[in-house]
Structure formats: C-alpha cells, structure tokens
PDB file of C-alpha atoms in Angstrom:
ATOM      1  CA  UNK A   1      -0.517  -0.115   0.027  1.00  0.00           C
ATOM      2  CA  UNK A   2       1.776   2.898  -1.250  1.00  0.00           C
ATOM      3  CA  UNK A   3       1.778   6.437   0.436  1.00  0.00           C
ATOM      4  CA  UNK A   4      -0.970   7.603  -1.906  1.00  0.00           C
ATOM      5  CA  UNK A   5      -3.364   4.683  -0.996  1.00  0.00           C
ATOM      6  CA  UNK A   6      -2.691   5.380   2.497  1.00  0.00           C
ATOM      7  CA  UNK A   7      -3.801   9.332   2.637  1.00  0.00           C
ATOM      8  CA  UNK A   8      -6.625   8.723   0.004  1.00  0.00           C
ATOM      9  CA  UNK A   9      -8.088   6.252   2.670  1.00  0.00           C
ATOM     10  CA  UNK A  10      -7.833   8.676   5.777  1.00  0.00           C
ATOM     11  CA  UNK A  11      -8.453  11.071   4.002  1.00  0.00           C
ATOM     12  CA  UNK A  12     -12.230   9.135   2.880  1.00  0.00           C
ATOM     13  CA  UNK A  13     -12.554   8.182   6.631  1.00  0.00           C
ATOM     14  CA  UNK A  14     -12.741  12.233   7.752  1.00  0.00           C
ATOM     15  CA  UNK A  15     -15.102  13.333   4.964  1.00  0.00           C
ATOM     16  CA  UNK A  16     -17.441  10.691   5.882  1.00  0.00           C
ATOM     17  CA  UNK A  17     -16.985  10.631   9.181  1.00  0.00           C
ATOM     18  CA  UNK A  18     -17.336  14.861   9.846  1.00  0.00           C
ATOM     19  CA  UNK A  19     -20.490  14.385   6.478  1.00  0.00           C
ATOM     20  CA  UNK A  20     -22.099  12.465   9.121  1.00  0.00           C
ATOM     21  CA  UNK A  21     -21.543  14.554  11.827  1.00  0.00           C
ATOM     22  CA  UNK A  22     -22.978  17.506   9.758  1.00  0.00           C
ATOM     23  CA  UNK A  23     -26.597  15.562   9.850  1.00  0.00           C
ATOM     24  CA  UNK A  24     -25.964  14.154  12.959  1.00  0.00           C
ATOM     25  CA  UNK A  25     -25.437  16.458  15.523  1.00  0.00           C
ATOM     26  CA  UNK A  26     -27.467  18.697  16.946  1.00  0.00           C
ATOM     27  CA  UNK A  27     -25.823  22.226  18.055  1.00  0.00           C
ATOM     28  CA  UNK A  28     -25.730  24.051  14.298  1.00  0.00           C
ATOM     29  CA  UNK A  29     -22.504  25.592  15.026  1.00  0.00           C
ATOM     30  CA  UNK A  30     -20.584  22.180  15.517  1.00  0.00           C
ATOM     31  CA  UNK A  31     -22.219  21.577  11.800  1.00  0.00           C
ATOM     32  CA  UNK A  32     -21.054  24.077  10.516  1.00  0.00           C
ATOM     33  CA  UNK A  33     -17.430  22.924  11.910  1.00  0.00           C
ATOM     34  CA  UNK A  34     -17.753  19.518  10.230  1.00  0.00           C
ATOM     35  CA  UNK A  35     -19.026  20.921   7.261  1.00  0.00           C
ATOM     36  CA  UNK A  36     -15.415  22.572   7.023  1.00  0.00           C
ATOM     37  CA  UNK A  37     -13.765  19.778   8.153  1.00  0.00           C
ATOM     38  CA  UNK A  38     -15.334  18.058   5.251  1.00  0.00           C
ATOM     39  CA  UNK A  39     -14.416  20.145   2.882  1.00  0.00           C
ATOM     40  CA  UNK A  40     -10.608  20.544   4.145  1.00  0.00           C
ATOM     41  CA  UNK A  41     -10.527  16.712   3.791  1.00  0.00           C
ATOM     42  CA  UNK A  42     -12.354  17.196   0.086  1.00  0.00           C
ATOM     43  CA  UNK A  43      -9.478  20.079  -0.142  1.00  0.00           C
ATOM     44  CA  UNK A  44      -6.690  16.968   0.635  1.00  0.00           C
ATOM     45  CA  UNK A  45      -7.886  15.555  -2.262  1.00  0.00           C
ATOM     46  CA  UNK A  46      -7.744  17.906  -4.377  1.00  0.00           C
ATOM     47  CA  UNK A  47      -3.881  17.789  -3.398  1.00  0.00           C
ATOM     48  CA  UNK A  48      -3.392  14.418  -3.344  1.00  0.00           C
ATOM     49  CA  UNK A  49      -4.956  14.412  -6.926  1.00  0.00           C
ATOM     50  CA  UNK A  50      -2.837  17.446  -7.770  1.00  0.00           C
ATOM     51  CA  UNK A  51      -5.316  20.184  -8.634  1.00  0.00           C
ATOM     52  CA  UNK A  52      -3.765  21.979  -5.977  1.00  0.00           C
ATOM     53  CA  UNK A  53      -5.385  25.570  -7.325  1.00  0.00           C
ATOM     54  CA  UNK A  54      -8.687  23.560  -7.172  1.00  0.00           C
ATOM     55  CA  UNK A  55      -7.497  23.098  -3.364  1.00  0.00           C
ATOM     56  CA  UNK A  56      -6.418  26.654  -2.232  1.00  0.00           C
ATOM     57  CA  UNK A  57     -10.000  28.297  -4.033  1.00  0.00           C
ATOM     58  CA  UNK A  58     -11.713  25.567  -2.630  1.00  0.00           C
ATOM     59  CA  UNK A  59     -10.302  26.472   1.074  1.00  0.00           C
ATOM     60  CA  UNK A  60     -10.824  29.943   0.097  1.00  0.00           C
ATOM     61  CA  UNK A  61     -14.677  29.888  -1.077  1.00  0.00           C
ATOM     62  CA  UNK A  62     -15.767  27.669   0.765  1.00  0.00           C
ATOM     63  CA  UNK A  63     -14.349  26.819   3.990  1.00  0.00           C
ATOM     64  CA  UNK A  64     -13.502  30.586   4.342  1.00  0.00           C
ATOM     65  CA  UNK A  65     -16.328  32.750   2.923  1.00  0.00           C
ATOM     66  CA  UNK A  66     -19.680  30.450   2.685  1.00  0.00           C
ATOM     67  CA  UNK A  67     -19.261  28.678   5.488  1.00  0.00           C
ATOM     68  CA  UNK A  68     -17.807  31.877   7.613  1.00  0.00           C
ATOM     69  CA  UNK A  69     -21.542  33.606   6.119  1.00  0.00           C
ATOM     70  CA  UNK A  70     -23.325  30.200   7.106  1.00  0.00           C
ATOM     71  CA  UNK A  71     -21.461  30.978  10.963  1.00  0.00           C
ATOM     72  CA  UNK A  72     -22.576  34.219  10.948  1.00  0.00           C
ATOM     73  CA  UNK A  73     -26.169  33.943   9.912  1.00  0.00           C
ATOM     74  CA  UNK A  74     -26.562  31.366  12.536  1.00  0.00           C
ATOM     75  CA  UNK A  75     -24.838  33.618  15.261  1.00  0.00           C
ATOM     76  CA  UNK A  76     -27.074  36.126  14.498  1.00  0.00           C
ATOM     77  CA  UNK A  77     -30.234  33.574  14.714  1.00  0.00           C
ATOM     78  CA  UNK A  78     -29.158  32.874  17.975  1.00  0.00           C
ATOM     79  CA  UNK A  79     -29.561  28.696  16.742  1.00  0.00           C
ATOM     80  CA  UNK A  80     -28.664  26.362  19.630  1.00  0.00           C
ATOM     81  CA  UNK A  81     -29.437  22.814  20.312  1.00  0.00           C
ATOM     82  CA  UNK A  82     -32.085  24.105  22.461  1.00  0.00           C
ATOM     83  CA  UNK A  83     -33.915  25.657  20.070  1.00  0.00           C
ATOM     84  CA  UNK A  84     -33.670  23.173  17.132  1.00  0.00           C
ATOM     85  CA  UNK A  85     -36.970  21.785  16.042  1.00  0.00           C
ATOM     86  CA  UNK A  86     -36.484  17.798  15.252  1.00  0.00           C
ATOM     87  CA  UNK A  87     -38.201  15.878  12.729  1.00  0.00           C
ATOM     88  CA  UNK A  88     -40.170  12.444  14.100  1.00  0.00           C
ATOM     89  CA  UNK A  89     -38.426   9.245  14.967  1.00  0.00           C
ATOM     90  CA  UNK A  90     -40.549   7.788  11.564  1.00  0.00           C
ATOM     91  CA  UNK A  91     -39.791  10.931   9.409  1.00  0.00           C
ATOM     92  CA  UNK A  92     -36.127  11.162  10.208  1.00  0.00           C
ATOM     93  CA  UNK A  93     -35.870   6.861   9.843  1.00  0.00           C
ATOM     94  CA  UNK A  94     -37.773   7.075   6.304  1.00  0.00           C
ATOM     95  CA  UNK A  95     -35.172  10.240   5.188  1.00  0.00           C
ATOM     96  CA  UNK A  96     -32.358   7.265   5.991  1.00  0.00           C
ATOM     97  CA  UNK A  97     -33.729   4.429   4.160  1.00  0.00           C
ATOM     98  CA  UNK A  98     -34.748   6.598   1.485  1.00  0.00           C
ATOM     99  CA  UNK A  99     -30.874   7.834   1.228  1.00  0.00           C
ATOM    100  CA  UNK A 100     -29.720   4.243   1.927  1.00  0.00           C
ATOM    101  CA  UNK A 101     -31.942   2.947  -1.195  1.00  0.00           C
ATOM    102  CA  UNK A 102     -30.559   5.682  -3.201  1.00  0.00           C
ATOM    103  CA  UNK A 103     -26.936   5.073  -2.775  1.00  0.00           C
ATOM    104  CA  UNK A 104     -28.021   1.161  -3.239  1.00  0.00           C
ATOM    105  CA  UNK A 105     -29.146   1.335  -6.288  1.00  0.00           C
ATOM    106  CA  UNK A 106     -26.832   3.567  -7.749  1.00  0.00           C
ATOM    107  CA  UNK A 107     -23.683   1.694  -6.105  1.00  0.00           C
ATOM    108  CA  UNK A 108     -25.624  -1.948  -8.003  1.00  0.00           C
ATOM    109  CA  UNK A 109     -25.346   0.829 -10.956  1.00  0.00           C
ATOM    110  CA  UNK A 110     -21.922   1.568 -10.551  1.00  0.00           C
ATOM    111  CA  UNK A 111     -20.730  -1.635  -9.325  1.00  0.00           C
ATOM    112  CA  UNK A 112     -19.839  -2.917 -12.896  1.00  0.00           C
ATOM    113  CA  UNK A 113     -17.676  -0.104 -14.128  1.00  0.00           C
ATOM    114  CA  UNK A 114     -14.608  -0.988 -15.244  1.00  0.00           C
ATOM    115  CA  UNK A 115     -11.913   0.555 -13.057  1.00  0.00           C
ATOM    116  CA  UNK A 116      -9.604   2.616 -14.530  1.00  0.00           C
ATOM    117  CA  UNK A 117      -6.575   3.381 -13.069  1.00  0.00           C
ATOM    118  CA  UNK A 118      -5.215   6.645 -11.818  1.00  0.00           C
ATOM    119  CA  UNK A 119      -3.116   7.954 -14.111  1.00  0.00           C
ATOM    120  CA  UNK A 120       0.194   9.458 -12.369  1.00  0.00           C
ATOM    121  CA  UNK A 121       2.342  11.226 -15.182  1.00  0.00           C
ATOM    122  CA  UNK A 122       0.005  14.090 -15.881  1.00  0.00           C
ATOM    123  CA  UNK A 123       0.910  15.821 -12.265  1.00  0.00           C
ATOM    124  CA  UNK A 124       0.618  19.275 -14.137  1.00  0.00           C
ATOM    125  CA  UNK A 125      -3.047  19.950 -14.748  1.00  0.00           C
ATOM    126  CA  UNK A 126      -4.440  21.681 -11.979  1.00  0.00           C
ATOM    127  CA  UNK A 127      -1.165  24.129 -12.371  1.00  0.00           C
ATOM    128  CA  UNK A 128      -3.125  28.260 -12.727  1.00  0.00           C
ATOM    129  CA  UNK A 129      -0.995  28.225 -15.901  1.00  0.00           C
ATOM    130  CA  UNK A 130      -2.673  24.721 -17.096  1.00  0.00           C
ATOM    131  CA  UNK A 131      -6.295  26.229 -16.063  1.00  0.00           C
ATOM    132  CA  UNK A 132      -6.190  30.000 -17.049  1.00  0.00           C
ATOM    133  CA  UNK A 133      -5.542  29.239 -20.713  1.00  0.00           C
ATOM    134  CA  UNK A 134      -8.030  26.148 -20.914  1.00  0.00           C
ATOM    135  CA  UNK A 135     -10.708  29.072 -19.032  1.00  0.00           C
ATOM    136  CA  UNK A 136      -9.923  31.551 -21.586  1.00  0.00           C
ATOM    137  CA  UNK A 137      -9.863  30.091 -24.854  1.00  0.00           C
ATOM    138  CA  UNK A 138     -12.361  27.439 -24.744  1.00  0.00           C
ATOM    139  CA  UNK A 139     -14.681  29.372 -21.531  1.00  0.00           C
ATOM    140  CA  UNK A 140     -14.511  33.186 -21.981  1.00  0.00           C
ATOM    141  CA  UNK A 141     -18.245  32.853 -22.489  1.00  0.00           C
ATOM    142  CA  UNK A 142     -19.679  30.615 -19.795  1.00  0.00           C
ATOM    143  CA  UNK A 143     -17.222  32.783 -17.100  1.00  0.00           C
ATOM    144  CA  UNK A 144     -18.498  35.943 -18.204  1.00  0.00           C
ATOM    145  CA  UNK A 145     -22.283  34.870 -17.958  1.00  0.00           C
ATOM    146  CA  UNK A 146     -21.232  33.629 -14.574  1.00  0.00           C
ATOM    147  CA  UNK A 147     -19.657  37.246 -13.179  1.00  0.00           C
ATOM    148  CA  UNK A 148     -23.408  38.372 -14.857  1.00  0.00           C
ATOM    149  CA  UNK A 149     -24.983  35.691 -12.588  1.00  0.00           C
ATOM    150  CA  UNK A 150     -22.957  36.935  -9.275  1.00  0.00           C
ATOM    151  CA  UNK A 151     -23.955  40.155 -10.022  1.00  0.00           C
ATOM    152  CA  UNK A 152     -27.884  39.453 -10.137  1.00  0.00           C
ATOM    153  CA  UNK A 153     -26.896  37.247  -6.816  1.00  0.00           C
ATOM    154  CA  UNK A 154     -25.478  39.749  -5.322  1.00  0.00           C
ATOM    155  CA  UNK A 155     -28.276  42.614  -6.453  1.00  0.00           C
ATOM    156  CA  UNK A 156     -31.087  39.956  -5.249  1.00  0.00           C
ATOM    157  CA  UNK A 157     -29.229  39.303  -2.384  1.00  0.00           C
ATOM    158  CA  UNK A 158     -29.596  43.177  -1.112  1.00  0.00           C
ATOM    159  CA  UNK A 159     -33.032  43.771  -2.154  1.00  0.00           C
ATOM    160  CA  UNK A 160     -34.248  40.043  -0.470  1.00  0.00           C
ATOM    161  CA  UNK A 161     -32.493  41.342   2.422  1.00  0.00           C
ATOM    162  CA  UNK A 162     -33.708  44.640   3.239  1.00  0.00           C
ATOM    163  CA  UNK A 163     -36.195  45.653   5.903  1.00  0.00           C
ATOM    164  CA  UNK A 164     -39.790  46.119   4.804  1.00  0.00           C
ATOM    165  CA  UNK A 165     -39.838  49.945   5.504  1.00  0.00           C
ATOM    166  CA  UNK A 166     -37.125  50.922   3.863  1.00  0.00           C
ATOM    167  CA  UNK A 167     -38.259  49.383   0.604  1.00  0.00           C
ATOM    168  CA  UNK A 168     -41.302  51.529   0.895  1.00  0.00           C
ATOM    169  CA  UNK A 169     -39.608  54.491   1.689  1.00  0.00           C
ATOM    170  CA  UNK A 170     -37.725  53.501  -1.326  1.00  0.00           C
ATOM    171  CA  UNK A 171     -40.819  53.665  -3.613  1.00  0.00           C
ATOM    172  CA  UNK A 172     -41.901  56.627  -2.496  1.00  0.00           C
TER     173      UNK A 172
ATOM    174  CA  UNK B   1      -5.326  -3.017  -3.952  1.00  0.00           C
ATOM    175  CA  UNK B   2      -4.622   0.248  -5.231  1.00  0.00           C
ATOM    176  CA  UNK B   3      -7.087   3.379  -5.260  1.00  0.00           C
ATOM    177  CA  UNK B   4      -8.601   3.633  -9.077  1.00  0.00           C
ATOM    178  CA  UNK B   5     -12.043   5.555 -10.384  1.00  0.00           C
ATOM    179  CA  UNK B   6     -14.271   3.160  -9.089  1.00  0.00           C
ATOM    180  CA  UNK B   7     -13.405   3.974  -5.368  1.00  0.00           C
ATOM    181  CA  UNK B   8     -13.756   7.773  -6.121  1.00  0.00           C
ATOM    182  CA  UNK B   9     -16.918   7.364  -7.634  1.00  0.00           C
ATOM    183  CA  UNK B  10     -17.829   5.097  -4.168  1.00  0.00           C
ATOM    184  CA  UNK B  11     -16.616   8.718  -1.610  1.00  0.00           C
ATOM    185  CA  UNK B  12     -18.303  11.009  -3.885  1.00  0.00           C
ATOM    186  CA  UNK B  13     -21.549   8.052  -3.906  1.00  0.00           C
ATOM    187  CA  UNK B  14     -21.649   8.547   0.041  1.00  0.00           C
ATOM    188  CA  UNK B  15     -21.101  11.786   0.452  1.00  0.00           C
ATOM    189  CA  UNK B  16     -23.824  12.764  -1.708  1.00  0.00           C
ATOM    190  CA  UNK B  17     -26.360  10.493  -0.098  1.00  0.00           C
ATOM    191  CA  UNK B  18     -24.906  11.223   3.199  1.00  0.00           C
ATOM    192  CA  UNK B  19     -26.205  14.912   1.562  1.00  0.00           C
ATOM    193  CA  UNK B  20     -29.672  13.622   0.447  1.00  0.00           C
ATOM    194  CA  UNK B  21     -30.023  12.113   4.048  1.00  0.00           C
ATOM    195  CA  UNK B  22     -29.440  14.822   5.895  1.00  0.00           C
ATOM    196  CA  UNK B  23     -32.228  17.313   3.453  1.00  0.00           C
ATOM    197  CA  UNK B  24     -34.356  14.520   3.825  1.00  0.00           C
ATOM    198  CA  UNK B  25     -33.891  14.298   8.269  1.00  0.00           C
ATOM    199  CA  UNK B  26     -33.898  17.937   9.273  1.00  0.00           C
ATOM    200  CA  UNK B  27     -36.167  20.175   9.550  1.00  0.00           C
ATOM    201  CA  UNK B  28     -33.407  23.115  10.485  1.00  0.00           C
ATOM    202  CA  UNK B  29     -33.496  24.885   7.135  1.00  0.00           C
ATOM    203  CA  UNK B  30     -29.628  25.780   7.374  1.00  0.00           C
ATOM    204  CA  UNK B  31     -28.917  22.290   7.982  1.00  0.00           C
ATOM    205  CA  UNK B  32     -30.685  22.082   4.688  1.00  0.00           C
ATOM    206  CA  UNK B  33     -28.778  24.009   2.425  1.00  0.00           C
ATOM    207  CA  UNK B  34     -25.390  23.255   4.504  1.00  0.00           C
ATOM    208  CA  UNK B  35     -26.818  19.539   2.855  1.00  0.00           C
ATOM    209  CA  UNK B  36     -26.776  20.777  -0.424  1.00  0.00           C
ATOM    210  CA  UNK B  37     -23.711  21.975  -0.038  1.00  0.00           C
ATOM    211  CA  UNK B  38     -22.290  18.471   0.592  1.00  0.00           C
ATOM    212  CA  UNK B  39     -23.811  17.495  -2.452  1.00  0.00           C
ATOM    213  CA  UNK B  40     -22.433  19.993  -4.694  1.00  0.00           C
ATOM    214  CA  UNK B  41     -18.673  19.326  -3.029  1.00  0.00           C
ATOM    215  CA  UNK B  42     -19.551  15.763  -3.612  1.00  0.00           C
ATOM    216  CA  UNK B  43     -19.761  16.002  -7.209  1.00  0.00           C
ATOM    217  CA  UNK B  44     -16.565  19.050  -7.587  1.00  0.00           C
ATOM    218  CA  UNK B  45     -14.883  15.137  -5.747  1.00  0.00           C
ATOM    219  CA  UNK B  46     -16.068  13.355  -8.431  1.00  0.00           C
ATOM    220  CA  UNK B  47     -15.475  15.432 -11.893  1.00  0.00           C
ATOM    221  CA  UNK B  48     -11.949  16.538 -10.612  1.00  0.00           C
ATOM    222  CA  UNK B  49     -11.364  12.744 -10.495  1.00  0.00           C
ATOM    223  CA  UNK B  50     -11.990  12.270 -13.766  1.00  0.00           C
ATOM    224  CA  UNK B  51      -9.991  14.754 -14.619  1.00  0.00           C
ATOM    225  CA  UNK B  52      -7.466  13.319 -13.282  1.00  0.00           C
ATOM    226  CA  UNK B  53      -7.910  10.148 -14.807  1.00  0.00           C
ATOM    227  CA  UNK B  54      -8.285  11.098 -18.703  1.00  0.00           C
ATOM    228  CA  UNK B  55      -6.136  13.779 -18.024  1.00  0.00           C
ATOM    229  CA  UNK B  56      -8.236  16.361 -19.057  1.00  0.00           C
ATOM    230  CA  UNK B  57      -8.381  20.030 -17.582  1.00  0.00           C
ATOM    231  CA  UNK B  58     -11.878  20.915 -18.587  1.00  0.00           C
ATOM    232  CA  UNK B  59     -13.246  18.868 -15.457  1.00  0.00           C
ATOM    233  CA  UNK B  60     -11.408  21.468 -13.187  1.00  0.00           C
ATOM    234  CA  UNK B  61     -12.822  24.387 -15.242  1.00  0.00           C
ATOM    235  CA  UNK B  62     -16.705  22.921 -14.673  1.00  0.00           C
ATOM    236  CA  UNK B  63     -16.141  22.598 -10.836  1.00  0.00           C
ATOM    237  CA  UNK B  64     -14.964  26.318 -11.273  1.00  0.00           C
ATOM    238  CA  UNK B  65     -18.055  27.193 -12.780  1.00  0.00           C
ATOM    239  CA  UNK B  66     -19.970  24.978  -9.977  1.00  0.00           C
ATOM    240  CA  UNK B  67     -18.266  26.831  -6.912  1.00  0.00           C
ATOM    241  CA  UNK B  68     -19.877  29.802  -8.720  1.00  0.00           C
ATOM    242  CA  UNK B  69     -23.241  28.955  -8.308  1.00  0.00           C
ATOM    243  CA  UNK B  70     -22.763  27.756  -4.998  1.00  0.00           C
ATOM    244  CA  UNK B  71     -21.565  31.051  -4.010  1.00  0.00           C
ATOM    245  CA  UNK B  72     -24.451  32.629  -5.734  1.00  0.00           C
ATOM    246  CA  UNK B  73     -26.656  30.229  -4.727  1.00  0.00           C
ATOM    247  CA  UNK B  74     -25.961  30.885  -1.142  1.00  0.00           C
ATOM    248  CA  UNK B  75     -25.875  34.960  -0.958  1.00  0.00           C
ATOM    249  CA  UNK B  76     -29.536  34.570  -2.348  1.00  0.00           C
ATOM    250  CA  UNK B  77     -30.766  31.346  -0.178  1.00  0.00           C
ATOM    251  CA  UNK B  78     -29.095  32.770   2.753  1.00  0.00           C
ATOM    252  CA  UNK B  79     -31.024  36.101   2.614  1.00  0.00           C
ATOM    253  CA  UNK B  80     -33.921  33.976   2.031  1.00  0.00           C
ATOM    254  CA  UNK B  81     -33.754  32.229   5.189  1.00  0.00           C
ATOM    255  CA  UNK B  82     -33.536  35.909   7.512  1.00  0.00           C
ATOM    256  CA  UNK B  83     -35.908  37.148   5.482  1.00  0.00           C
ATOM    257  CA  UNK B  84     -37.946  34.476   6.867  1.00  0.00           C
ATOM    258  CA  UNK B  85     -36.712  34.408  10.202  1.00  0.00           C
ATOM    259  CA  UNK B  86     -37.361  37.881  10.595  1.00  0.00           C
ATOM    260  CA  UNK B  87     -41.217  37.265   9.573  1.00  0.00           C
ATOM    261  CA  UNK B  88     -41.790  33.567  11.989  1.00  0.00           C
ATOM    262  CA  UNK B  89     -39.169  33.896  13.965  1.00  0.00           C
ATOM    263  CA  UNK B  90     -37.761  30.696  13.427  1.00  0.00           C
ATOM    264  CA  UNK B  91     -35.897  28.858  10.751  1.00  0.00           C
ATOM    265  CA  UNK B  92     -37.877  25.526  10.766  1.00  0.00           C
ATOM    266  CA  UNK B  93     -39.429  24.382   7.089  1.00  0.00           C
ATOM    267  CA  UNK B  94     -42.395  22.802   9.184  1.00  0.00           C
ATOM    268  CA  UNK B  95     -43.342  26.397   9.091  1.00  0.00           C
ATOM    269  CA  UNK B  96     -43.395  26.937   6.003  1.00  0.00           C
ATOM    270  CA  UNK B  97     -46.672  25.328   4.470  1.00  0.00           C
ATOM    271  CA  UNK B  98     -49.304  27.304   4.374  1.00  0.00           C
ATOM    272  CA  UNK B  99     -49.766  26.926   0.764  1.00  0.00           C
ATOM    273  CA  UNK B 100     -51.076  23.418   1.837  1.00  0.00           C
ATOM    274  CA  UNK B 101     -53.613  24.663   3.563  1.00  0.00           C
TER     275      UNK B 101
END
C-alpha cells in the first residue's frame, strides 16, 4: 500500500465521518464546524489528485467565505441545540431509508464499472497556468455569463435582505 | 488494491447520499442548505477525480463554474432564510407549509 492509497483512505474516512457529523449533531454550530472539516478533507483529496489551485480555491471560497457566512447567520439568529427543531423518529427513519436505498441503487449501477487506474504522469494539469489557458480560450463566454450571474445574485440578495419599511420609503 | 476510479465513485456517492439523508432528516433550513452544499462538493470531487484519471483540464473548469453557482446560491438563499427568520422568528421549515392549507 503506497502513500497515495494510505492518504486516500485517511482523507476519505475524515470526509465521511465529518459528513455524518454534519447531519447528526444537534447544535447547528457544530454542524458548520463538521462541514468545514469535510471541505478541508475534500481539499486534501484535490491536492492528492494534483489539482493544487482548486484545492486552494476550495479552501478560500468554501471554508473561508461560504461557511463563515453560514456561521454568521447562525450566530445572528442565536440558534443552539435547545431551539433546534427535530423531526419525528419515523420521518427521520424514512429519510435514512430513502437515502440508503438511493445509495444502494446507484452502487448496484456502478458496481460493474470498469476500474480505470489513476494516471500519475499528468502532474501539471491542475496548475493555474494550464487552467487559465483553458478557461480563457475555450470558456470565455461562460466566464462572462457567470460574472453576470454573480452581479444578479448580489443585487437579489440585497433586495431580498432589505427591511420592509426601507423598501416602501424607496418606492415613495 | 490500489486506488482507482471506482473508489472515487463510491466515495462521492457516499457523500452525496449523506447529503440527501440530511436534507430529508432535518427541519432546520440552514442545515438543509448545508447538506445541499455537501452534495455539490461531492460532485466537484468526482469531477476532479475524472479530470485526474483522463488527464483532462476541462473538468476542473466545470468545478469552477460549480463554485460560482454555489456561491451565488448561498448569497440568495441565506438572504431568503434571514427574511424568513425576520417574519416568523424561526428557521423551522414546517412553518412554511401555508401553501398546503
């Protein structure tokens, strides 16, 4: 068992364990912490697969920006385990069973897939030079459209998040 | 057995199923949102794995666009959740079933 396999199994165990922690912990703040750990282990997977730039972007965007936003909102609302709404046992069991059945169906579907071994020769694909060339040569239009998407999302968030009396004043 | 494409398929399938289970199990809107993020990330992981296996940088560009969509989704979604909290003082999704009655 090489170092690659060992790291793969360790990172996978961390990712799955923390993902289970996200859905099982009752305190929302703990859920956010577990999700950040999951993102870090996924970033570890990216580094393992020579996608260094994506790993850094994943940490900055997901663990750094998005999860901090979640944490702010949770702390703003003062949520904790005492006010956490819980579904009934039966509904939770139904959720686990339906998720597990979907897992089994897809597992049976991909069980017969021919395993392709990892290509360890291509080590420079994930570098920013390479990705930038592909992004700005072949994906210029989606890149520009995504900037429009960002702008509209920002405007939408501001419009939705405004207080009601303020919008009425703005209209008058 | 050395790690191959099937291992990554299983891992991201497992993470995706955990996300679905969390979405169905919990009533807190923010936790459901986080489970959707987890599902998006499992897809990203699979895209990077295939990019590595077939030595193709296009898949990693798609991961970027996934991140763009996820970020804008979080911005709008959290604004909606904050507004909902302002109205009903709870993030329980069972309160939002008035359309049913």
